[in-house]
CSV table of C-alpha atoms and ligand atoms in Angstrom, one decimal:
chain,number,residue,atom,x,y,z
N,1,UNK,CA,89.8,-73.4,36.9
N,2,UNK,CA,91.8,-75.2,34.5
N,3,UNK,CA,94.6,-75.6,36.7
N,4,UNK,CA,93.5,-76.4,40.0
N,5,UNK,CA,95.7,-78.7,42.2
N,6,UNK,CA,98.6,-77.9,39.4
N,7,UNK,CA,102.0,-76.7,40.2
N,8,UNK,CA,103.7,-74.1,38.2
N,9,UNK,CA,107.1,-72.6,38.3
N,10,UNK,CA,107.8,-69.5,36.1
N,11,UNK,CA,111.3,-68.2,36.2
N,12,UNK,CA,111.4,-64.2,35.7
N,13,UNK,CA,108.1,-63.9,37.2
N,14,UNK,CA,108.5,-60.3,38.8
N,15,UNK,CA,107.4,-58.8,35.5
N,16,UNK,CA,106.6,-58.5,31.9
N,17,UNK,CA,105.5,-61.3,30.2
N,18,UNK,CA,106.7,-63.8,33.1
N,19,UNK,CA,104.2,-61.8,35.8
N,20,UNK,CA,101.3,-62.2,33.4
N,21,UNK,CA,101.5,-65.8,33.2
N,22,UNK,CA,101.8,-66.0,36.7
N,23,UNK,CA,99.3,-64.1,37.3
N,24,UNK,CA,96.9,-65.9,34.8
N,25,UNK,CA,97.6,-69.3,36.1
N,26,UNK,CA,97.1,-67.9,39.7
N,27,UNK,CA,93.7,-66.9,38.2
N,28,UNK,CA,93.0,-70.4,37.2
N,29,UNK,CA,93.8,-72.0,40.4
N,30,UNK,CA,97.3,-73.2,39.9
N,31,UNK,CA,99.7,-72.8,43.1
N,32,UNK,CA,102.5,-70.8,41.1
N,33,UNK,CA,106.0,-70.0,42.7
N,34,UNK,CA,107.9,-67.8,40.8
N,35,UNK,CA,111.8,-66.6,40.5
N,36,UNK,CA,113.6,-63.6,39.9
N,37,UNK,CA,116.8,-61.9,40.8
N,38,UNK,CA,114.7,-58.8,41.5
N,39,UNK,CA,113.4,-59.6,45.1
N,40,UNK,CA,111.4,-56.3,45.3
N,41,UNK,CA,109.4,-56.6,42.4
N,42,UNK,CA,109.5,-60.1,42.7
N,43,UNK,CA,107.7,-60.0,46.8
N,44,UNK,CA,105.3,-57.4,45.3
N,45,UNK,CA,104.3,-59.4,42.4
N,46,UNK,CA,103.7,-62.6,44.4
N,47,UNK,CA,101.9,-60.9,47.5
N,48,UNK,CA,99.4,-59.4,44.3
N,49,UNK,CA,99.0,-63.2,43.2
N,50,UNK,CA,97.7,-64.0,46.3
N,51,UNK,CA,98.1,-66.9,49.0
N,52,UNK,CA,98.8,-69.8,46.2
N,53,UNK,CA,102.0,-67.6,45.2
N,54,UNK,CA,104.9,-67.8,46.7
N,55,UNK,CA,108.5,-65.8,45.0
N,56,UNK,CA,112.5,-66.9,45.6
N,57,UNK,CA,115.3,-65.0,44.6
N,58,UNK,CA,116.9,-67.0,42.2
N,59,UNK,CA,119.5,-65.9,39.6
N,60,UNK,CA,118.6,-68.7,36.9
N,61,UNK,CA,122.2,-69.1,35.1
N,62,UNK,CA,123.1,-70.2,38.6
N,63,UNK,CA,122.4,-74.4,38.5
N,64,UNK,CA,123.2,-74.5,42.3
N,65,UNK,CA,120.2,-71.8,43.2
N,66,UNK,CA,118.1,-73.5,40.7
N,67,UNK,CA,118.3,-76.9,42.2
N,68,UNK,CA,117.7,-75.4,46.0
N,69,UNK,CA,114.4,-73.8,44.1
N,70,UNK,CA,113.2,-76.8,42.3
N,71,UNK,CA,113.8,-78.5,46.0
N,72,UNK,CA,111.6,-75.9,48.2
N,73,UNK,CA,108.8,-76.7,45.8
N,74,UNK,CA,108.9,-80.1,45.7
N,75,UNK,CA,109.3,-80.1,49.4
N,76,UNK,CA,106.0,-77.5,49.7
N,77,UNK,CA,103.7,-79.0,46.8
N,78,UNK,CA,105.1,-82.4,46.5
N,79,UNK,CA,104.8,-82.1,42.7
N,80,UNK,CA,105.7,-80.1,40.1
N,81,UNK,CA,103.6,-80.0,37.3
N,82,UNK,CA,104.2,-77.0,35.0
N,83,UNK,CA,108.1,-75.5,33.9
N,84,UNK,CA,107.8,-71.8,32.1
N,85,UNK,CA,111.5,-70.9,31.3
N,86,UNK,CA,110.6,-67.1,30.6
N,87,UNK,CA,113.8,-65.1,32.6
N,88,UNK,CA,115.7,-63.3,29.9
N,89,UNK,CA,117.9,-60.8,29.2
N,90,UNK,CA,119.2,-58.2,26.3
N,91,UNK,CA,123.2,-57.0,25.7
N,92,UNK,CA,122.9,-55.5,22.6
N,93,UNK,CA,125.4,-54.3,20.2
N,94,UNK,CA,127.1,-55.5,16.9
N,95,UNK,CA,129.0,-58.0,16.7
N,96,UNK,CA,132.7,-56.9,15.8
N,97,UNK,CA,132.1,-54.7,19.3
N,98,UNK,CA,129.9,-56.5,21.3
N,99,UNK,CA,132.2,-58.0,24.7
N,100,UNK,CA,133.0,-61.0,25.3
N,101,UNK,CA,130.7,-60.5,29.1
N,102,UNK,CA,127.9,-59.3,27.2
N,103,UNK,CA,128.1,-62.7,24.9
N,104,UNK,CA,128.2,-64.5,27.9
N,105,UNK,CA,125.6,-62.9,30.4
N,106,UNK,CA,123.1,-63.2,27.5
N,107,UNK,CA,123.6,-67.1,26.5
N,108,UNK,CA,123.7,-67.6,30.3
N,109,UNK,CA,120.6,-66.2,31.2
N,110,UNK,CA,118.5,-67.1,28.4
N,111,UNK,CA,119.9,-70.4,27.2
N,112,UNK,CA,121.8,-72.1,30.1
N,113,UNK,CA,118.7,-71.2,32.4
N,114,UNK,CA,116.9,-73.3,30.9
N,115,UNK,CA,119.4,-76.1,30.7
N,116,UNK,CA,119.4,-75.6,34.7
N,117,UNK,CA,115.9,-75.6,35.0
N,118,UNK,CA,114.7,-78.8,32.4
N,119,UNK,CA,117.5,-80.8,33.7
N,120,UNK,CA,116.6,-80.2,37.5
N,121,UNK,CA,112.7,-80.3,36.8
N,122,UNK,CA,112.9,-83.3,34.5
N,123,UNK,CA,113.6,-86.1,36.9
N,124,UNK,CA,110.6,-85.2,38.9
N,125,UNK,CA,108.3,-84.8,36.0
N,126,UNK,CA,109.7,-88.4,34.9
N,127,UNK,CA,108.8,-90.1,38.0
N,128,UNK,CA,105.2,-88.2,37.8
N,129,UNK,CA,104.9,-89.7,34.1
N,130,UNK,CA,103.8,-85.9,34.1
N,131,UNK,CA,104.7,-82.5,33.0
N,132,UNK,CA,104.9,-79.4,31.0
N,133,UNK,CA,107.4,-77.6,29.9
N,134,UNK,CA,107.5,-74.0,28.1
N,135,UNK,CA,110.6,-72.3,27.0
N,136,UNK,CA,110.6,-68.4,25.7
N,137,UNK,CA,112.0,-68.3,22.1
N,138,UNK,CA,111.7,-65.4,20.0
N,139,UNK,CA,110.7,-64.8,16.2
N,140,UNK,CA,114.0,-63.1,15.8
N,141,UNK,CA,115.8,-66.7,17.0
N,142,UNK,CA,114.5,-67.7,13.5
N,143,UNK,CA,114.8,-64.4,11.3
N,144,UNK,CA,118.0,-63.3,12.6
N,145,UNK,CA,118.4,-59.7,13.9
N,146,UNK,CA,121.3,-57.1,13.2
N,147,UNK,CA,122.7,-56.0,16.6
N,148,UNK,CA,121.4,-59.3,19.1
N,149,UNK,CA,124.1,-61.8,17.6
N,150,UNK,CA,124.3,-63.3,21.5
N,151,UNK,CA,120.4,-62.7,22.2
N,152,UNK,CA,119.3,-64.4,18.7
N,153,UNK,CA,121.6,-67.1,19.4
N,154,UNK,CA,120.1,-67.3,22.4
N,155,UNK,CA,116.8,-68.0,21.1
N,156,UNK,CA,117.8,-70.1,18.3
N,157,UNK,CA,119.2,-71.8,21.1
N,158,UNK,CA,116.4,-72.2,22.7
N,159,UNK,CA,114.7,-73.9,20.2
N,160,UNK,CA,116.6,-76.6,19.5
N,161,UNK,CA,116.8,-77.3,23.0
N,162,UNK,CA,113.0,-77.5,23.6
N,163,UNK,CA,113.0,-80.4,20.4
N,164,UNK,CA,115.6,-82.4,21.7
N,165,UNK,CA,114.3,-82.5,25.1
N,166,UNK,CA,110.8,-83.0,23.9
N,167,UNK,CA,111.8,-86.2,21.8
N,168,UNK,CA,113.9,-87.5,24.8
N,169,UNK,CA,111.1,-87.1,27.5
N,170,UNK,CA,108.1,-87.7,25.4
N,171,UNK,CA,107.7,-91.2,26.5
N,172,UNK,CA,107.4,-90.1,29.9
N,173,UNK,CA,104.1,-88.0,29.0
N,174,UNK,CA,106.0,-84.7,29.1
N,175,UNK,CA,105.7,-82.1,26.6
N,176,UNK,CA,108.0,-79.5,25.8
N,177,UNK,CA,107.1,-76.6,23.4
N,178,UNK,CA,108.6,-73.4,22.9
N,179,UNK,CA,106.4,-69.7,22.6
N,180,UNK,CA,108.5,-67.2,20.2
N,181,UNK,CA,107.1,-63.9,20.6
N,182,UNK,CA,107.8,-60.8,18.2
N,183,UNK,CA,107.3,-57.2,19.6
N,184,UNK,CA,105.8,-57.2,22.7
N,185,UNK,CA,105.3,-54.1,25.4
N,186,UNK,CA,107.1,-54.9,28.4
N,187,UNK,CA,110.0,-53.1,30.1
N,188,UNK,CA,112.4,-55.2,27.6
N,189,UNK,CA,111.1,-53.2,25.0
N,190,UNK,CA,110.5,-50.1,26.2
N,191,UNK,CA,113.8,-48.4,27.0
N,192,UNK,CA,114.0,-49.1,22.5
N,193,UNK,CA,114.1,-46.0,20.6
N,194,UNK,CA,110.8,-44.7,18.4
N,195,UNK,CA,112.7,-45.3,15.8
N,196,UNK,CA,113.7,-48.9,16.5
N,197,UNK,CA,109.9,-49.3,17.4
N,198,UNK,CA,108.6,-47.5,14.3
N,199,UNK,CA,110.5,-49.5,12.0
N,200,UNK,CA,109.8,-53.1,14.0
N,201,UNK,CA,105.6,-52.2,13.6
N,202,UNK,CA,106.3,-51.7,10.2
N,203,UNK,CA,107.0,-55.3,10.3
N,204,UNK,CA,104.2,-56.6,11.8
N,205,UNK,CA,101.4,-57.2,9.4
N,206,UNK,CA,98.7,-56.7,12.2
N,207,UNK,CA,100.3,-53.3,12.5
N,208,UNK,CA,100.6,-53.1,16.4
N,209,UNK,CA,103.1,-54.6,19.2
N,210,UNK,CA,101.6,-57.7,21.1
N,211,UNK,CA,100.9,-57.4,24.8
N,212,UNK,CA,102.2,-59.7,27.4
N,213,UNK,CA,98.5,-61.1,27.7
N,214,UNK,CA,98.9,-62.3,24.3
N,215,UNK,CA,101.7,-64.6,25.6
N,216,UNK,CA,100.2,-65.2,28.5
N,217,UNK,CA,97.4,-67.2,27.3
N,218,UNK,CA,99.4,-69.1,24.5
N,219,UNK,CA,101.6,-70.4,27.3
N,220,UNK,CA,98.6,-71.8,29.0
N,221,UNK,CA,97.3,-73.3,26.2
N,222,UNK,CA,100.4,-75.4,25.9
N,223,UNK,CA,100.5,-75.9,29.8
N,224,UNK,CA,96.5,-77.2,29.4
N,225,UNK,CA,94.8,-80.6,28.2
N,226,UNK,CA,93.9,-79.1,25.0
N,227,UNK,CA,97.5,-79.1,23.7
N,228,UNK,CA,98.2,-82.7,25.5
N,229,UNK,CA,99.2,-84.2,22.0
N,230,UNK,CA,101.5,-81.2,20.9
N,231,UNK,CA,104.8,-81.4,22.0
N,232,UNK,CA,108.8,-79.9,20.0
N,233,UNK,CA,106.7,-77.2,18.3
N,234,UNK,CA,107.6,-73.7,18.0
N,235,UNK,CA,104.4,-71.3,18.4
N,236,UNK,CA,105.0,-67.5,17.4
N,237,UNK,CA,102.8,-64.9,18.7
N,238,UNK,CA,104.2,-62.1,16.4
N,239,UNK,CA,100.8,-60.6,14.7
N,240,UNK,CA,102.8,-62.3,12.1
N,241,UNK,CA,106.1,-60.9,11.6
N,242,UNK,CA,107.1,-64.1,11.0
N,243,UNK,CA,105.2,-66.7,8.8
K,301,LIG,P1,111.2,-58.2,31.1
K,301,LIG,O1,112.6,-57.6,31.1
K,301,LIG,O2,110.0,-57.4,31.2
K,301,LIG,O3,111.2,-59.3,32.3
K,301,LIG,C1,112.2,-60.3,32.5
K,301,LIG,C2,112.2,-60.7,33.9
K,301,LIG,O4,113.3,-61.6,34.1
K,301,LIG,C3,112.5,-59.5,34.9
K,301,LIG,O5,111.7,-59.5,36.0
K,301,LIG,C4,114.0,-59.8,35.3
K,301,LIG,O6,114.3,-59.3,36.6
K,301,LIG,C5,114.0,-61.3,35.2
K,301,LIG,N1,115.4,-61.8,35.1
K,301,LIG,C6,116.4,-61.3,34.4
K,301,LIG,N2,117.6,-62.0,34.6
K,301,LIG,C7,117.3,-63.0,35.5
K,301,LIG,C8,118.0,-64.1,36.1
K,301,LIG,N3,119.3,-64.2,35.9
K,301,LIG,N4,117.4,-64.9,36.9
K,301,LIG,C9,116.0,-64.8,37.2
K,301,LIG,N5,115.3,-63.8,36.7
K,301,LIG,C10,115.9,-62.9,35.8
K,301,LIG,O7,111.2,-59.2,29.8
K,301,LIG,P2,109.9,-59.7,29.0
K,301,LIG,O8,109.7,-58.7,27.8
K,301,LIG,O9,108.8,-60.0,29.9
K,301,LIG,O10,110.5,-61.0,28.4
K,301,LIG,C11,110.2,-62.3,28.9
K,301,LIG,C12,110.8,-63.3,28.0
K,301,LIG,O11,110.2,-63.2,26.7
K,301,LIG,C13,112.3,-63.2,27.8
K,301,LIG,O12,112.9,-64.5,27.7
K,301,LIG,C14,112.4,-62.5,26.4
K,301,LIG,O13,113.6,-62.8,25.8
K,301,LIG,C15,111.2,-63.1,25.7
K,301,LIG,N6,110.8,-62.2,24.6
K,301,LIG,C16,110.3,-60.9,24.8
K,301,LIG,C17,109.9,-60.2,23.8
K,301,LIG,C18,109.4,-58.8,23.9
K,301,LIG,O14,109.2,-58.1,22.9
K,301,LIG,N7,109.2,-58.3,25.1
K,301,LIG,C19,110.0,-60.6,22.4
K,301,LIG,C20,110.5,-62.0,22.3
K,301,LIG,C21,110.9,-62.7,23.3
């Protein structure tokens, strides 16, 4: 029970990769309330967590919904110990047709979330002299990808934000660290083409997609006491499409 008496918010939480982790630190005692604009998958998932869940319906590019969230937990847990910013979203298309809503539906879900989420959750976590905080990149937010010009921006995004906001709270005993996953099986990926898929596994040198598991348990290990002294890094679970 690693994370008894530990509070964790994961935003997208209904599913994929987000439910996983939810579900994992549920497992290890954590009281875990996630988010998720899909309020039917999001109530199923959290009754399946069990009593120490709870679920809000929170669009995450929205700062006003995010604050009301961060607010009902403090209010319920009086703390707030772990931040997962997983909600995220795909528009592709290349870039001399992509529109201008796609551009901006992608950064605002994916990047601005988390500025809504770090900047609400970070006062709190300051106070505590406290905190965890772990932001979903991706390996193609370092490689590039033809066709996700707003998603890999996104990402790469993503990454600069986590080392920023990890020098400017380290002091304060709060770690910020961001996961970059490659090909992983989750509804994100699934609607891709065989061909798409056939030619990503080609790039993965241990020859098979990752599952959200695989995620899962590298986000605890940054959210645990083992990775207390490793904070601004960037740790890709690829099967090492990217090294
Ligand atoms: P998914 O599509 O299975 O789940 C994403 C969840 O986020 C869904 O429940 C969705 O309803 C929720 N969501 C979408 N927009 C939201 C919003 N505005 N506010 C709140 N919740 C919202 O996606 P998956 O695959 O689990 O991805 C999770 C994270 O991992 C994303 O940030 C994604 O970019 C990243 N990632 C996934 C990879 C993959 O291969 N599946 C690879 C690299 C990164």
């Amino acid at each position: 029970m690693r994370f008894e008496n530990n509070v964790v918010m994961v935003t997208g939480g209904a599913a994929g990769i987000g439910r996983v982790t939810a579900e994992n630190f549920a497992k290890e005692g954590a009281k875990v309330s996630i988010c998720d604009v899909n309020p039917q998958a999001g109530e199923i998932t959290a009754k399946e967590l069990g009593p120490q869940a709870s679920f809000e319906q929170v669009d995450v590019s929205d700062s006003t919904s995010v604050l009301n969230w961060v607010e009902r937990v403090l209010d319920t847990y009086g703390q707030i110990d772990v931040l997962v910013n997983n909600a995220g979203i795909t528009r592709d298309g290349l870039i001399m047709r992509m529109k201008e809503d796609d551009w901006d539906a992608v950064i605002n879900v994916n990047l601005k979330s988390a500025f809504n989420c770090i900047k609400a959750v970070s006062k709190i976590m300051m106070k505590q002299r406290s905190g965890r905080i772990i932001n979903l990149a991706s390996v193609v937010g370092v490689i590039g990808n033809p066709g996700q010009a707003n998603y890999v921006a996104s990402k790469a995004g993503m990454i600069g934000l986590t080392k920023t906001v990890a020098k400017e709270l380290a002091s304060r005993g709060i770690t910020v660290n961001a996961v970059a996953p490659g090909f992983i099986e989750t509804d994100m990926t699934a609607s891709l083409s065989d061909k798409v898929k056939e030619a990503m596994l080609s790039q993965i040198p241990l020859g098979k997609a990752g599952t959200p598991k695989d995620v899962a348990e590298t986000i605890l290990f940054l959210a645990s006491d083992s990775a207390a002294y490793i904070t601004g890094q960037v740790i890709h679970v690829s099967g090492g499409m990217y090294m």
